[in-house]
JSON list of C-alpha atoms in Angstrom, two decimals:
[
{"chain": "A", "resi": 59, "resn": "MET", "atom": "CA", "xyz": [37.16, -34.04, -81.95]},
{"chain": "A", "resi": 60, "resn": "THR", "atom": "CA", "xyz": [34.67, -32.67, -84.49]},
{"chain": "A", "resi": 61, "resn": "ARG", "atom": "CA", "xyz": [31.62, -30.66, -83.47]},
{"chain": "A", "resi": 62, "resn": "MET", "atom": "CA", "xyz": [29.39, -33.62, -84.32]},
{"chain": "A", "resi": 63, "resn": "GLY", "atom": "CA", "xyz": [31.57, -35.86, -82.24]},
{"chain": "A", "resi": 64, "resn": "ILE", "atom": "CA", "xyz": [31.35, -33.49, -79.28]},
{"chain": "A", "resi": 65, "resn": "LEU", "atom": "CA", "xyz": [27.57, -33.38, -79.55]},
{"chain": "A", "resi": 66, "resn": "ALA", "atom": "CA", "xyz": [27.39, -37.17, -79.66]},
{"chain": "A", "resi": 67, "resn": "PHE", "atom": "CA", "xyz": [29.67, -37.41, -76.64]},
{"chain": "A", "resi": 68, "resn": "VAL", "atom": "CA", "xyz": [27.51, -34.94, -74.67]},
{"chain": "A", "resi": 69, "resn": "ALA", "atom": "CA", "xyz": [24.38, -36.89, -75.63]},
{"chain": "A", "resi": 70, "resn": "THR", "atom": "CA", "xyz": [26.00, -40.10, -74.42]},
{"chain": "A", "resi": 71, "resn": "LEU", "atom": "CA", "xyz": [26.85, -38.47, -71.10]},
{"chain": "A", "resi": 72, "resn": "ALA", "atom": "CA", "xyz": [23.27, -37.25, -70.73]},
{"chain": "A", "resi": 73, "resn": "MET", "atom": "CA", "xyz": [21.92, -40.73, -71.38]},
{"chain": "A", "resi": 74, "resn": "GLY", "atom": "CA", "xyz": [24.30, -42.14, -68.82]},
{"chain": "A", "resi": 75, "resn": "ALA", "atom": "CA", "xyz": [23.21, -39.56, -66.26]},
{"chain": "A", "resi": 76, "resn": "SER", "atom": "CA", "xyz": [19.59, -40.46, -66.90]},
{"chain": "A", "resi": 77, "resn": "ALA", "atom": "CA", "xyz": [20.39, -44.13, -66.42]},
{"chain": "A", "resi": 78, "resn": "ILE", "atom": "CA", "xyz": [22.13, -43.36, -63.13]},
{"chain": "A", "resi": 79, "resn": "ALA", "atom": "CA", "xyz": [19.20, -41.23, -61.93]},
{"chain": "A", "resi": 80, "resn": "GLN", "atom": "CA", "xyz": [16.59, -43.79, -62.91]},
{"chain": "A", "resi": 81, "resn": "PRO", "atom": "CA", "xyz": [16.83, -46.01, -59.78]},
{"chain": "A", "resi": 82, "resn": "ALA", "atom": "CA", "xyz": [15.95, -43.02, -57.56]},
{"chain": "A", "resi": 83, "resn": "ALA", "atom": "CA", "xyz": [12.88, -42.38, -59.69]},
{"chain": "A", "resi": 84, "resn": "THR", "atom": "CA", "xyz": [11.71, -45.96, -59.33]},
{"chain": "A", "resi": 85, "resn": "SER", "atom": "CA", "xyz": [12.68, -46.54, -55.71]},
{"chain": "A", "resi": 86, "resn": "GLY", "atom": "CA", "xyz": [9.14, -45.94, -54.52]},
{"chain": "A", "resi": 87, "resn": "TRP", "atom": "CA", "xyz": [9.55, -42.31, -53.46]},
{"chain": "A", "resi": 88, "resn": "THR", "atom": "CA", "xyz": [7.08, -39.72, -54.75]},
{"chain": "A", "resi": 89, "resn": "PRO", "atom": "CA", "xyz": [7.71, -35.98, -54.35]},
{"chain": "A", "resi": 90, "resn": "LEU", "atom": "CA", "xyz": [4.92, -34.12, -52.55]},
{"chain": "A", "resi": 91, "resn": "PHE", "atom": "CA", "xyz": [6.42, -30.74, -53.39]},
{"chain": "A", "resi": 92, "resn": "ASP", "atom": "CA", "xyz": [7.75, -29.89, -56.84]},
{"chain": "A", "resi": 93, "resn": "GLY", "atom": "CA", "xyz": [9.86, -26.98, -55.57]},
{"chain": "A", "resi": 94, "resn": "LYS", "atom": "CA", "xyz": [8.01, -24.52, -57.79]},
{"chain": "A", "resi": 95, "resn": "SER", "atom": "CA", "xyz": [4.32, -24.45, -56.90]},
{"chain": "A", "resi": 96, "resn": "LEU", "atom": "CA", "xyz": [1.56, -25.59, -54.55]},
{"chain": "A", "resi": 97, "resn": "ALA", "atom": "CA", "xyz": [0.46, -28.31, -56.96]},
{"chain": "A", "resi": 98, "resn": "GLY", "atom": "CA", "xyz": [-0.83, -31.30, -55.00]},
{"chain": "A", "resi": 99, "resn": "TRP", "atom": "CA", "xyz": [-1.81, -29.20, -51.97]},
{"chain": "A", "resi": 100, "resn": "ARG", "atom": "CA", "xyz": [-5.13, -27.81, -50.76]},
{"chain": "A", "resi": 101, "resn": "SER", "atom": "CA", "xyz": [-6.87, -26.33, -47.72]},
{"chain": "A", "resi": 102, "resn": "PHE", "atom": "CA", "xyz": [-8.53, -28.40, -45.01]},
{"chain": "A", "resi": 103, "resn": "LYS", "atom": "CA", "xyz": [-12.05, -27.44, -46.10]},
{"chain": "A", "resi": 104, "resn": "SER", "atom": "CA", "xyz": [-11.40, -26.24, -49.65]},
{"chain": "A", "resi": 105, "resn": "GLU", "atom": "CA", "xyz": [-9.83, -27.73, -52.76]},
{"chain": "A", "resi": 106, "resn": "ALA", "atom": "CA", "xyz": [-7.78, -24.56, -53.25]},
{"chain": "A", "resi": 107, "resn": "PRO", "atom": "CA", "xyz": [-4.52, -24.00, -51.34]},
{"chain": "A", "resi": 108, "resn": "PRO", "atom": "CA", "xyz": [-4.79, -21.45, -48.51]},
{"chain": "A", "resi": 109, "resn": "SER", "atom": "CA", "xyz": [-3.24, -18.02, -48.73]},
{"chain": "A", "resi": 110, "resn": "GLY", "atom": "CA", "xyz": [-0.15, -17.34, -46.68]},
{"chain": "A", "resi": 111, "resn": "TRP", "atom": "CA", "xyz": [1.94, -20.16, -48.14]},
{"chain": "A", "resi": 112, "resn": "THR", "atom": "CA", "xyz": [4.66, -19.22, -50.62]},
{"chain": "A", "resi": 113, "resn": "VAL", "atom": "CA", "xyz": [7.24, -21.01, -52.76]},
{"chain": "A", "resi": 114, "resn": "LYS", "atom": "CA", "xyz": [10.69, -19.60, -53.46]},
{"chain": "A", "resi": 115, "resn": "ASP", "atom": "CA", "xyz": [14.00, -21.21, -54.43]},
{"chain": "A", "resi": 116, "resn": "GLY", "atom": "CA", "xyz": [12.73, -24.73, -53.79]},
{"chain": "A", "resi": 117, "resn": "VAL", "atom": "CA", "xyz": [11.37, -23.89, -50.33]},
{"chain": "A", "resi": 118, "resn": "LEU", "atom": "CA", "xyz": [7.73, -24.04, -49.22]},
{"chain": "A", "resi": 119, "resn": "ALA", "atom": "CA", "xyz": [7.06, -21.53, -46.46]},
{"chain": "A", "resi": 120, "resn": "ARG", "atom": "CA", "xyz": [4.23, -20.37, -44.23]},
{"chain": "A", "resi": 121, "resn": "THR", "atom": "CA", "xyz": [4.79, -16.61, -44.43]},
{"chain": "A", "resi": 122, "resn": "ASP", "atom": "CA", "xyz": [1.37, -15.20, -43.52]},
{"chain": "A", "resi": 123, "resn": "LYS", "atom": "CA", "xyz": [-1.92, -16.36, -42.02]},
{"chain": "A", "resi": 124, "resn": "GLY", "atom": "CA", "xyz": [-4.18, -18.39, -44.23]},
{"chain": "A", "resi": 125, "resn": "GLY", "atom": "CA", "xyz": [-4.68, -21.79, -42.64]},
{"chain": "A", "resi": 126, "resn": "ASP", "atom": "CA", "xyz": [-3.19, -25.26, -42.66]},
{"chain": "A", "resi": 127, "resn": "LEU", "atom": "CA", "xyz": [-1.82, -26.72, -45.90]},
{"chain": "A", "resi": 128, "resn": "MET", "atom": "CA", "xyz": [-3.05, -30.24, -46.70]},
{"chain": "A", "resi": 129, "resn": "THR", "atom": "CA", "xyz": [-2.12, -32.80, -49.35]},
{"chain": "A", "resi": 130, "resn": "VAL", "atom": "CA", "xyz": [-4.69, -33.59, -52.01]},
{"chain": "A", "resi": 131, "resn": "GLY", "atom": "CA", "xyz": [-3.75, -37.25, -51.69]},
{"chain": "A", "resi": 132, "resn": "GLU", "atom": "CA", "xyz": [-4.54, -39.59, -48.80]},
{"chain": "A", "resi": 133, "resn": "TYR", "atom": "CA", "xyz": [-2.10, -42.07, -47.29]},
{"chain": "A", "resi": 134, "resn": "GLY", "atom": "CA", "xyz": [-2.42, -45.08, -45.02]},
{"chain": "A", "resi": 135, "resn": "SER", "atom": "CA", "xyz": [0.92, -46.86, -44.54]},
{"chain": "A", "resi": 136, "resn": "PHE", "atom": "CA", "xyz": [3.77, -44.64, -45.65]},
{"chain": "A", "resi": 137, "resn": "GLU", "atom": "CA", "xyz": [7.20, -43.20, -44.99]},
{"chain": "A", "resi": 138, "resn": "LEU", "atom": "CA", "xyz": [7.36, -39.42, -45.14]},
{"chain": "A", "resi": 139, "resn": "GLU", "atom": "CA", "xyz": [10.61, -37.46, -45.23]},
{"chain": "A", "resi": 140, "resn": "LEU", "atom": "CA", "xyz": [11.19, -33.72, -45.31]},
{"chain": "A", "resi": 141, "resn": "ASP", "atom": "CA", "xyz": [13.45, -30.94, -44.11]},
{"chain": "A", "resi": 142, "resn": "TYR", "atom": "CA", "xyz": [12.03, -28.14, -41.96]},
{"chain": "A", "resi": 143, "resn": "ARG", "atom": "CA", "xyz": [13.32, -24.90, -40.52]},
{"chain": "A", "resi": 144, "resn": "ILE", "atom": "CA", "xyz": [11.40, -23.11, -37.78]},
{"chain": "A", "resi": 145, "resn": "ALA", "atom": "CA", "xyz": [11.79, -19.40, -37.08]},
{"chain": "A", "resi": 146, "resn": "VAL", "atom": "CA", "xyz": [13.07, -18.11, -33.76]},
{"chain": "A", "resi": 147, "resn": "GLY", "atom": "CA", "xyz": [10.24, -18.47, -31.25]},
{"chain": "A", "resi": 148, "resn": "GLY", "atom": "CA", "xyz": [8.19, -20.46, -33.77]},
{"chain": "A", "resi": 149, "resn": "ASN", "atom": "CA", "xyz": [5.71, -23.32, -33.58]},
{"chain": "A", "resi": 150, "resn": "SER", "atom": "CA", "xyz": [4.32, -25.64, -36.28]},
{"chain": "A", "resi": 151, "resn": "GLY", "atom": "CA", "xyz": [3.74, -29.32, -36.93]},
{"chain": "A", "resi": 152, "resn": "ILE", "atom": "CA", "xyz": [3.03, -32.14, -39.34]},
{"chain": "A", "resi": 153, "resn": "MET", "atom": "CA", "xyz": [-0.25, -34.00, -38.94]},
{"chain": "A", "resi": 154, "resn": "TYR", "atom": "CA", "xyz": [-1.03, -37.32, -40.59]},
{"chain": "A", "resi": 155, "resn": "ARG", "atom": "CA", "xyz": [-4.03, -39.55, -41.30]},
{"chain": "A", "resi": 156, "resn": "VAL", "atom": "CA", "xyz": [-6.16, -36.42, -41.21]},
{"chain": "A", "resi": 157, "resn": "VAL", "atom": "CA", "xyz": [-9.79, -36.69, -42.32]},
{"chain": "A", "resi": 158, "resn": "THR", "atom": "CA", "xyz": [-11.95, -33.73, -43.33]},
{"chain": "A", "resi": 159, "resn": "GLN", "atom": "CA", "xyz": [-14.69, -34.44, -40.82]},
{"chain": "A", "resi": 160, "resn": "GLY", "atom": "CA", "xyz": [-14.51, -32.22, -37.76]},
{"chain": "A", "resi": 161, "resn": "ASN", "atom": "CA", "xyz": [-13.52, -28.59, -37.37]},
{"chain": "A", "resi": 162, "resn": "ALA", "atom": "CA", "xyz": [-9.74, -28.84, -37.65]},
{"chain": "A", "resi": 163, "resn": "PRO", "atom": "CA", "xyz": [-7.01, -31.30, -38.74]},
{"chain": "A", "resi": 164, "resn": "TYR", "atom": "CA", "xyz": [-5.98, -31.96, -35.13]},
{"chain": "A", "resi": 165, "resn": "TRP", "atom": "CA", "xyz": [-9.42, -33.38, -34.42]},
{"chain": "A", "resi": 166, "resn": "SER", "atom": "CA", "xyz": [-8.30, -36.53, -36.24]},
{"chain": "A", "resi": 167, "resn": "GLY", "atom": "CA", "xyz": [-4.58, -36.40, -37.07]},
{"chain": "A", "resi": 168, "resn": "PRO", "atom": "CA", "xyz": [-1.74, -36.98, -34.59]},
{"chain": "A", "resi": 169, "resn": "GLU", "atom": "CA", "xyz": [0.97, -34.32, -34.81]},
{"chain": "A", "resi": 170, "resn": "TYR", "atom": "CA", "xyz": [4.72, -34.47, -35.24]},
{"chain": "A", "resi": 171, "resn": "GLN", "atom": "CA", "xyz": [5.63, -31.35, -33.30]},
{"chain": "A", "resi": 172, "resn": "ILE", "atom": "CA", "xyz": [7.90, -28.64, -34.73]},
{"chain": "A", "resi": 173, "resn": "LEU", "atom": "CA", "xyz": [9.06, -26.05, -32.19]},
{"chain": "A", "resi": 174, "resn": "ASP", "atom": "CA", "xyz": [11.78, -23.66, -31.19]},
{"chain": "A", "resi": 175, "resn": "ASN", "atom": "CA", "xyz": [12.51, -25.65, -28.04]},
{"chain": "A", "resi": 176, "resn": "GLU", "atom": "CA", "xyz": [14.57, -22.87, -26.50]},
{"chain": "A", "resi": 177, "resn": "ARG", "atom": "CA", "xyz": [12.21, -19.92, -26.87]},
{"chain": "A", "resi": 178, "resn": "HIS", "atom": "CA", "xyz": [8.62, -20.93, -27.53]},
{"chain": "A", "resi": 179, "resn": "PRO", "atom": "CA", "xyz": [6.58, -20.88, -24.29]},
{"chain": "A", "resi": 180, "resn": "ASP", "atom": "CA", "xyz": [4.87, -24.20, -25.09]},
{"chain": "A", "resi": 181, "resn": "ALA", "atom": "CA", "xyz": [8.18, -25.95, -24.40]},
{"chain": "A", "resi": 182, "resn": "LYS", "atom": "CA", "xyz": [7.65, -25.12, -20.72]},
{"chain": "A", "resi": 183, "resn": "ASN", "atom": "CA", "xyz": [4.40, -27.11, -20.70]},
{"chain": "A", "resi": 184, "resn": "GLY", "atom": "CA", "xyz": [6.22, -30.43, -20.84]},
{"chain": "A", "resi": 185, "resn": "PRO", "atom": "CA", "xyz": [8.63, -32.51, -22.94]},
{"chain": "A", "resi": 186, "resn": "ASP", "atom": "CA", "xyz": [5.74, -33.87, -25.02]},
{"chain": "A", "resi": 187, "resn": "ARG", "atom": "CA", "xyz": [5.63, -30.42, -26.67]},
{"chain": "A", "resi": 188, "resn": "LEU", "atom": "CA", "xyz": [9.22, -30.50, -27.97]},
{"chain": "A", "resi": 189, "resn": "SER", "atom": "CA", "xyz": [10.25, -30.97, -31.60]},
{"chain": "A", "resi": 190, "resn": "GLY", "atom": "CA", "xyz": [9.81, -34.54, -32.78]},
{"chain": "A", "resi": 191, "resn": "SER", "atom": "CA", "xyz": [7.26, -35.40, -30.09]},
{"chain": "A", "resi": 192, "resn": "ASN", "atom": "CA", "xyz": [3.87, -36.93, -30.69]},
{"chain": "A", "resi": 193, "resn": "TYR", "atom": "CA", "xyz": [2.30, -33.67, -29.59]},
{"chain": "A", "resi": 194, "resn": "ASP", "atom": "CA", "xyz": [0.79, -33.72, -26.08]},
{"chain": "A", "resi": 195, "resn": "LEU", "atom": "CA", "xyz": [1.26, -37.49, -25.82]},
{"chain": "A", "resi": 196, "resn": "ILE", "atom": "CA", "xyz": [4.81, -38.81, -26.21]},
{"chain": "A", "resi": 197, "resn": "PRO", "atom": "CA", "xyz": [8.02, -36.80, -25.69]},
{"chain": "A", "resi": 198, "resn": "PRO", "atom": "CA", "xyz": [11.07, -37.35, -27.89]},
{"chain": "A", "resi": 199, "resn": "SER", "atom": "CA", "xyz": [13.47, -39.90, -26.44]},
{"chain": "A", "resi": 200, "resn": "ALA", "atom": "CA", "xyz": [16.57, -37.91, -27.43]},
{"chain": "A", "resi": 201, "resn": "ALA", "atom": "CA", "xyz": [17.48, -34.22, -27.65]},
{"chain": "A", "resi": 202, "resn": "VAL", "atom": "CA", "xyz": [18.57, -34.12, -31.29]},
{"chain": "A", "resi": 203, "resn": "SER", "atom": "CA", "xyz": [16.70, -31.06, -32.55]},
{"chain": "A", "resi": 204, "resn": "LYS", "atom": "CA", "xyz": [18.83, -28.36, -34.15]},
{"chain": "A", "resi": 205, "resn": "PRO", "atom": "CA", "xyz": [18.30, -24.74, -33.07]},
{"chain": "A", "resi": 206, "resn": "ALA", "atom": "CA", "xyz": [15.72, -22.45, -34.64]},
{"chain": "A", "resi": 207, "resn": "GLY", "atom": "CA", "xyz": [16.91, -21.10, -37.97]},
{"chain": "A", "resi": 208, "resn": "GLU", "atom": "CA", "xyz": [18.72, -24.34, -38.89]},
{"chain": "A", "resi": 209, "resn": "TRP", "atom": "CA", "xyz": [17.43, -27.13, -41.12]},
{"chain": "A", "resi": 210, "resn": "ASN", "atom": "CA", "xyz": [16.23, -30.33, -39.45]},
{"chain": "A", "resi": 211, "resn": "THR", "atom": "CA", "xyz": [15.27, -33.59, -41.15]},
{"chain": "A", "resi": 212, "resn": "ALA", "atom": "CA", "xyz": [12.02, -35.24, -40.08]},
{"chain": "A", "resi": 213, "resn": "LYS", "atom": "CA", "xyz": [10.78, -38.71, -40.93]},
{"chain": "A", "resi": 214, "resn": "ILE", "atom": "CA", "xyz": [7.42, -40.22, -40.09]},
{"chain": "A", "resi": 215, "resn": "VAL", "atom": "CA", "xyz": [6.88, -43.95, -40.62]},
{"chain": "A", "resi": 216, "resn": "VAL", "atom": "CA", "xyz": [3.33, -45.31, -40.40]},
{"chain": "A", "resi": 217, "resn": "LYS", "atom": "CA", "xyz": [2.76, -48.98, -41.18]},
{"chain": "A", "resi": 218, "resn": "GLY", "atom": "CA", "xyz": [-0.62, -50.30, -40.17]},
{"chain": "A", "resi": 219, "resn": "ASN", "atom": "CA", "xyz": [-0.94, -49.37, -36.51]},
{"chain": "A", "resi": 220, "resn": "HIS", "atom": "CA", "xyz": [2.80, -48.90, -35.96]},
{"chain": "A", "resi": 221, "resn": "VAL", "atom": "CA", "xyz": [4.15, -45.33, -35.94]},
{"chain": "A", "resi": 222, "resn": "GLU", "atom": "CA", "xyz": [7.67, -43.93, -35.66]},
{"chain": "A", "resi": 223, "resn": "HIS", "atom": "CA", "xyz": [8.92, -40.33, -35.50]},
{"chain": "A", "resi": 224, "resn": "TRP", "atom": "CA", "xyz": [12.52, -39.74, -36.55]},
{"chain": "A", "resi": 225, "resn": "LEU", "atom": "CA", "xyz": [14.49, -36.52, -36.14]},
{"chain": "A", "resi": 226, "resn": "ASN", "atom": "CA", "xyz": [17.90, -35.93, -37.72]},
{"chain": "A", "resi": 227, "resn": "GLY", "atom": "CA", "xyz": [18.51, -39.65, -38.15]},
{"chain": "A", "resi": 228, "resn": "THR", "atom": "CA", "xyz": [17.40, -40.70, -34.65]},
{"chain": "A", "resi": 229, "resn": "LYS", "atom": "CA", "xyz": [14.15, -42.49, -33.81]},
{"chain": "A", "resi": 230, "resn": "VAL", "atom": "CA", "xyz": [12.60, -40.37, -31.07]},
{"chain": "A", "resi": 231, "resn": "VAL", "atom": "CA", "xyz": [9.00, -41.67, -30.82]},
{"chain": "A", "resi": 232, "resn": "GLU", "atom": "CA", "xyz": [7.38, -45.08, -31.33]},
{"chain": "A", "resi": 233, "resn": "TYR", "atom": "CA", "xyz": [3.81, -46.18, -30.63]},
{"chain": "A", "resi": 234, "resn": "GLU", "atom": "CA", "xyz": [0.93, -48.38, -31.77]},
{"chain": "A", "resi": 235, "resn": "PHE", "atom": "CA", "xyz": [-2.49, -47.03, -32.68]},
{"chain": "A", "resi": 236, "resn": "GLY", "atom": "CA", "xyz": [-5.20, -48.77, -30.66]},
{"chain": "A", "resi": 237, "resn": "SER", "atom": "CA", "xyz": [-2.87, -50.33, -28.10]},
{"chain": "A", "resi": 238, "resn": "PRO", "atom": "CA", "xyz": [-3.77, -50.17, -24.38]},
{"chain": "A", "resi": 239, "resn": "GLU", "atom": "CA", "xyz": [-0.96, -47.63, -23.89]},
{"chain": "A", "resi": 240, "resn": "TRP", "atom": "CA", "xyz": [-2.27, -45.48, -26.75]},
{"chain": "A", "resi": 241, "resn": "THR", "atom": "CA", "xyz": [-5.85, -45.65, -25.50]},
{"chain": "A", "resi": 242, "resn": "THR", "atom": "CA", "xyz": [-4.80, -44.58, -22.01]},
{"chain": "A", "resi": 243, "resn": "MET", "atom": "CA", "xyz": [-2.65, -41.71, -23.29]},
{"chain": "A", "resi": 244, "resn": "VAL", "atom": "CA", "xyz": [-5.45, -40.31, -25.44]},
{"chain": "A", "resi": 245, "resn": "ALA", "atom": "CA", "xyz": [-8.00, -40.66, -22.62]},
{"chain": "A", "resi": 246, "resn": "GLU", "atom": "CA", "xyz": [-5.74, -38.55, -20.39]},
{"chain": "A", "resi": 247, "resn": "SER", "atom": "CA", "xyz": [-5.06, -35.88, -23.03]},
{"chain": "A", "resi": 248, "resn": "LYS", "atom": "CA", "xyz": [-7.03, -33.00, -24.53]},
{"chain": "A", "resi": 249, "resn": "PHE", "atom": "CA", "xyz": [-7.73, -35.20, -27.55]},
{"chain": "A", "resi": 250, "resn": "LYS", "atom": "CA", "xyz": [-10.20, -37.31, -25.57]},
{"chain": "A", "resi": 251, "resn": "VAL", "atom": "CA", "xyz": [-13.03, -34.95, -26.55]},
{"chain": "A", "resi": 252, "resn": "TRP", "atom": "CA", "xyz": [-12.56, -35.68, -30.28]},
{"chain": "A", "resi": 253, "resn": "PRO", "atom": "CA", "xyz": [-13.72, -39.22, -31.11]},
{"chain": "A", "resi": 254, "resn": "LEU", "atom": "CA", "xyz": [-12.07, -39.13, -34.55]},
{"chain": "A", "resi": 255, "resn": "TYR", "atom": "CA", "xyz": [-8.59, -38.62, -33.13]},
{"chain": "A", "resi": 256, "resn": "GLY", "atom": "CA", "xyz": [-6.13, -41.30, -34.24]},
{"chain": "A", "resi": 257, "resn": "LYS", "atom": "CA", "xyz": [-8.89, -43.53, -35.62]},
{"chain": "A", "resi": 258, "resn": "ALA", "atom": "CA", "xyz": [-8.52, -43.19, -39.40]},
{"chain": "A", "resi": 259, "resn": "ALA", "atom": "CA", "xyz": [-6.61, -45.91, -41.25]},
{"chain": "A", "resi": 260, "resn": "ARG", "atom": "CA", "xyz": [-5.96, -43.48, -44.09]},
{"chain": "A", "resi": 261, "resn": "GLY", "atom": "CA", "xyz": [-5.91, -39.71, -44.47]},
{"chain": "A", "resi": 262, "resn": "HIS", "atom": "CA", "xyz": [-4.20, -36.54, -45.58]},
{"chain": "A", "resi": 263, "resn": "ILE", "atom": "CA", "xyz": [-0.90, -35.04, -44.45]},
{"chain": "A", "resi": 264, "resn": "VAL", "atom": "CA", "xyz": [-1.10, -31.50, -43.10]},
{"chain": "A", "resi": 265, "resn": "LEU", "atom": "CA", "xyz": [1.52, -28.79, -42.58]},
{"chain": "A", "resi": 266, "resn": "GLN", "atom": "CA", "xyz": [0.33, -26.61, -39.74]},
{"chain": "A", "resi": 267, "resn": "ASP", "atom": "CA", "xyz": [-0.23, -22.88, -39.80]},
{"chain": "A", "resi": 268, "resn": "HIS", "atom": "CA", "xyz": [0.42, -21.99, -36.16]},
{"chain": "A", "resi": 269, "resn": "GLY", "atom": "CA", "xyz": [0.96, -18.32, -36.84]},
{"chain": "A", "resi": 270, "resn": "ASP", "atom": "CA", "xyz": [4.75, -18.46, -37.23]},
{"chain": "A", "resi": 271, "resn": "LEU", "atom": "CA", "xyz": [7.24, -18.62, -40.07]},
{"chain": "A", "resi": 272, "resn": "VAL", "atom": "CA", "xyz": [8.17, -22.19, -40.93]},
{"chain": "A", "resi": 273, "resn": "GLU", "atom": "CA", "xyz": [9.86, -23.56, -44.05]},
{"chain": "A", "resi": 274, "resn": "PHE", "atom": "CA", "xyz": [9.86, -26.99, -45.70]},
{"chain": "A", "resi": 275, "resn": "ARG", "atom": "CA", "xyz": [11.84, -28.58, -48.53]},
{"chain": "A", "resi": 276, "resn": "ASN", "atom": "CA", "xyz": [12.60, -32.01, -50.04]},
{"chain": "A", "resi": 277, "resn": "ILE", "atom": "CA", "xyz": [9.13, -33.33, -49.15]},
{"chain": "A", "resi": 278, "resn": "ARG", "atom": "CA", "xyz": [8.68, -36.89, -50.38]},
{"chain": "A", "resi": 279, "resn": "ILE", "atom": "CA", "xyz": [6.64, -39.97, -49.52]},
{"chain": "A", "resi": 280, "resn": "LYS", "atom": "CA", "xyz": [6.88, -43.71, -50.03]},
{"chain": "A", "resi": 281, "resn": "ASP", "atom": "CA", "xyz": [3.83, -45.96, -50.01]},
{"chain": "A", "resi": 282, "resn": "LEU", "atom": "CA", "xyz": [4.32, -48.90, -47.61]},
{"chain": "A", "resi": 283, "resn": "LYS", "atom": "CA", "xyz": [1.74, -51.36, -48.86]}
]
């Protein structure tokens, strides 16, 4: 085959690869992390990203104190997927439908807990503190968390008032905002003192700075209109 023929063949292969990749690009998923920078992320009370968060080799990590990392965008009904890896003895979380009123993201946003279930002392405070739980409210229904230092896959589905937490392919939490069960749970929790908690129909997604090393990758979201 001539050199020109080889080049044409390579170009054809590239076009074919693009055609194959195209459905994934139009399937409704939007990356929240480009693998290279903190573009699309900010602080809770500032438009600039907080210090202490670094990007290396396609991984977003909380490596030093600086504060929670929050998406610039706001989301109402959505499906969020990501991989996380918590350090030995570590604690973190993912909060959603967070509004900027109040003093902290947890004043308004429920939390998908991330924890070293074996070593962090909060695990001894009850099963509603374990990885995958709706923090301080609903424990995970199955023990499917991988050990600290290993990658886990989290999924959060929010559609209207319906919420699901998934961990490593298993649905571990399910609830309805505003239901009698939800109202009772919140009234009996520490969140009862924050009237904004769980009330927003739309808000930001927050990765928590809880003082420990935690890593994230493959962060993407799908709008569920």
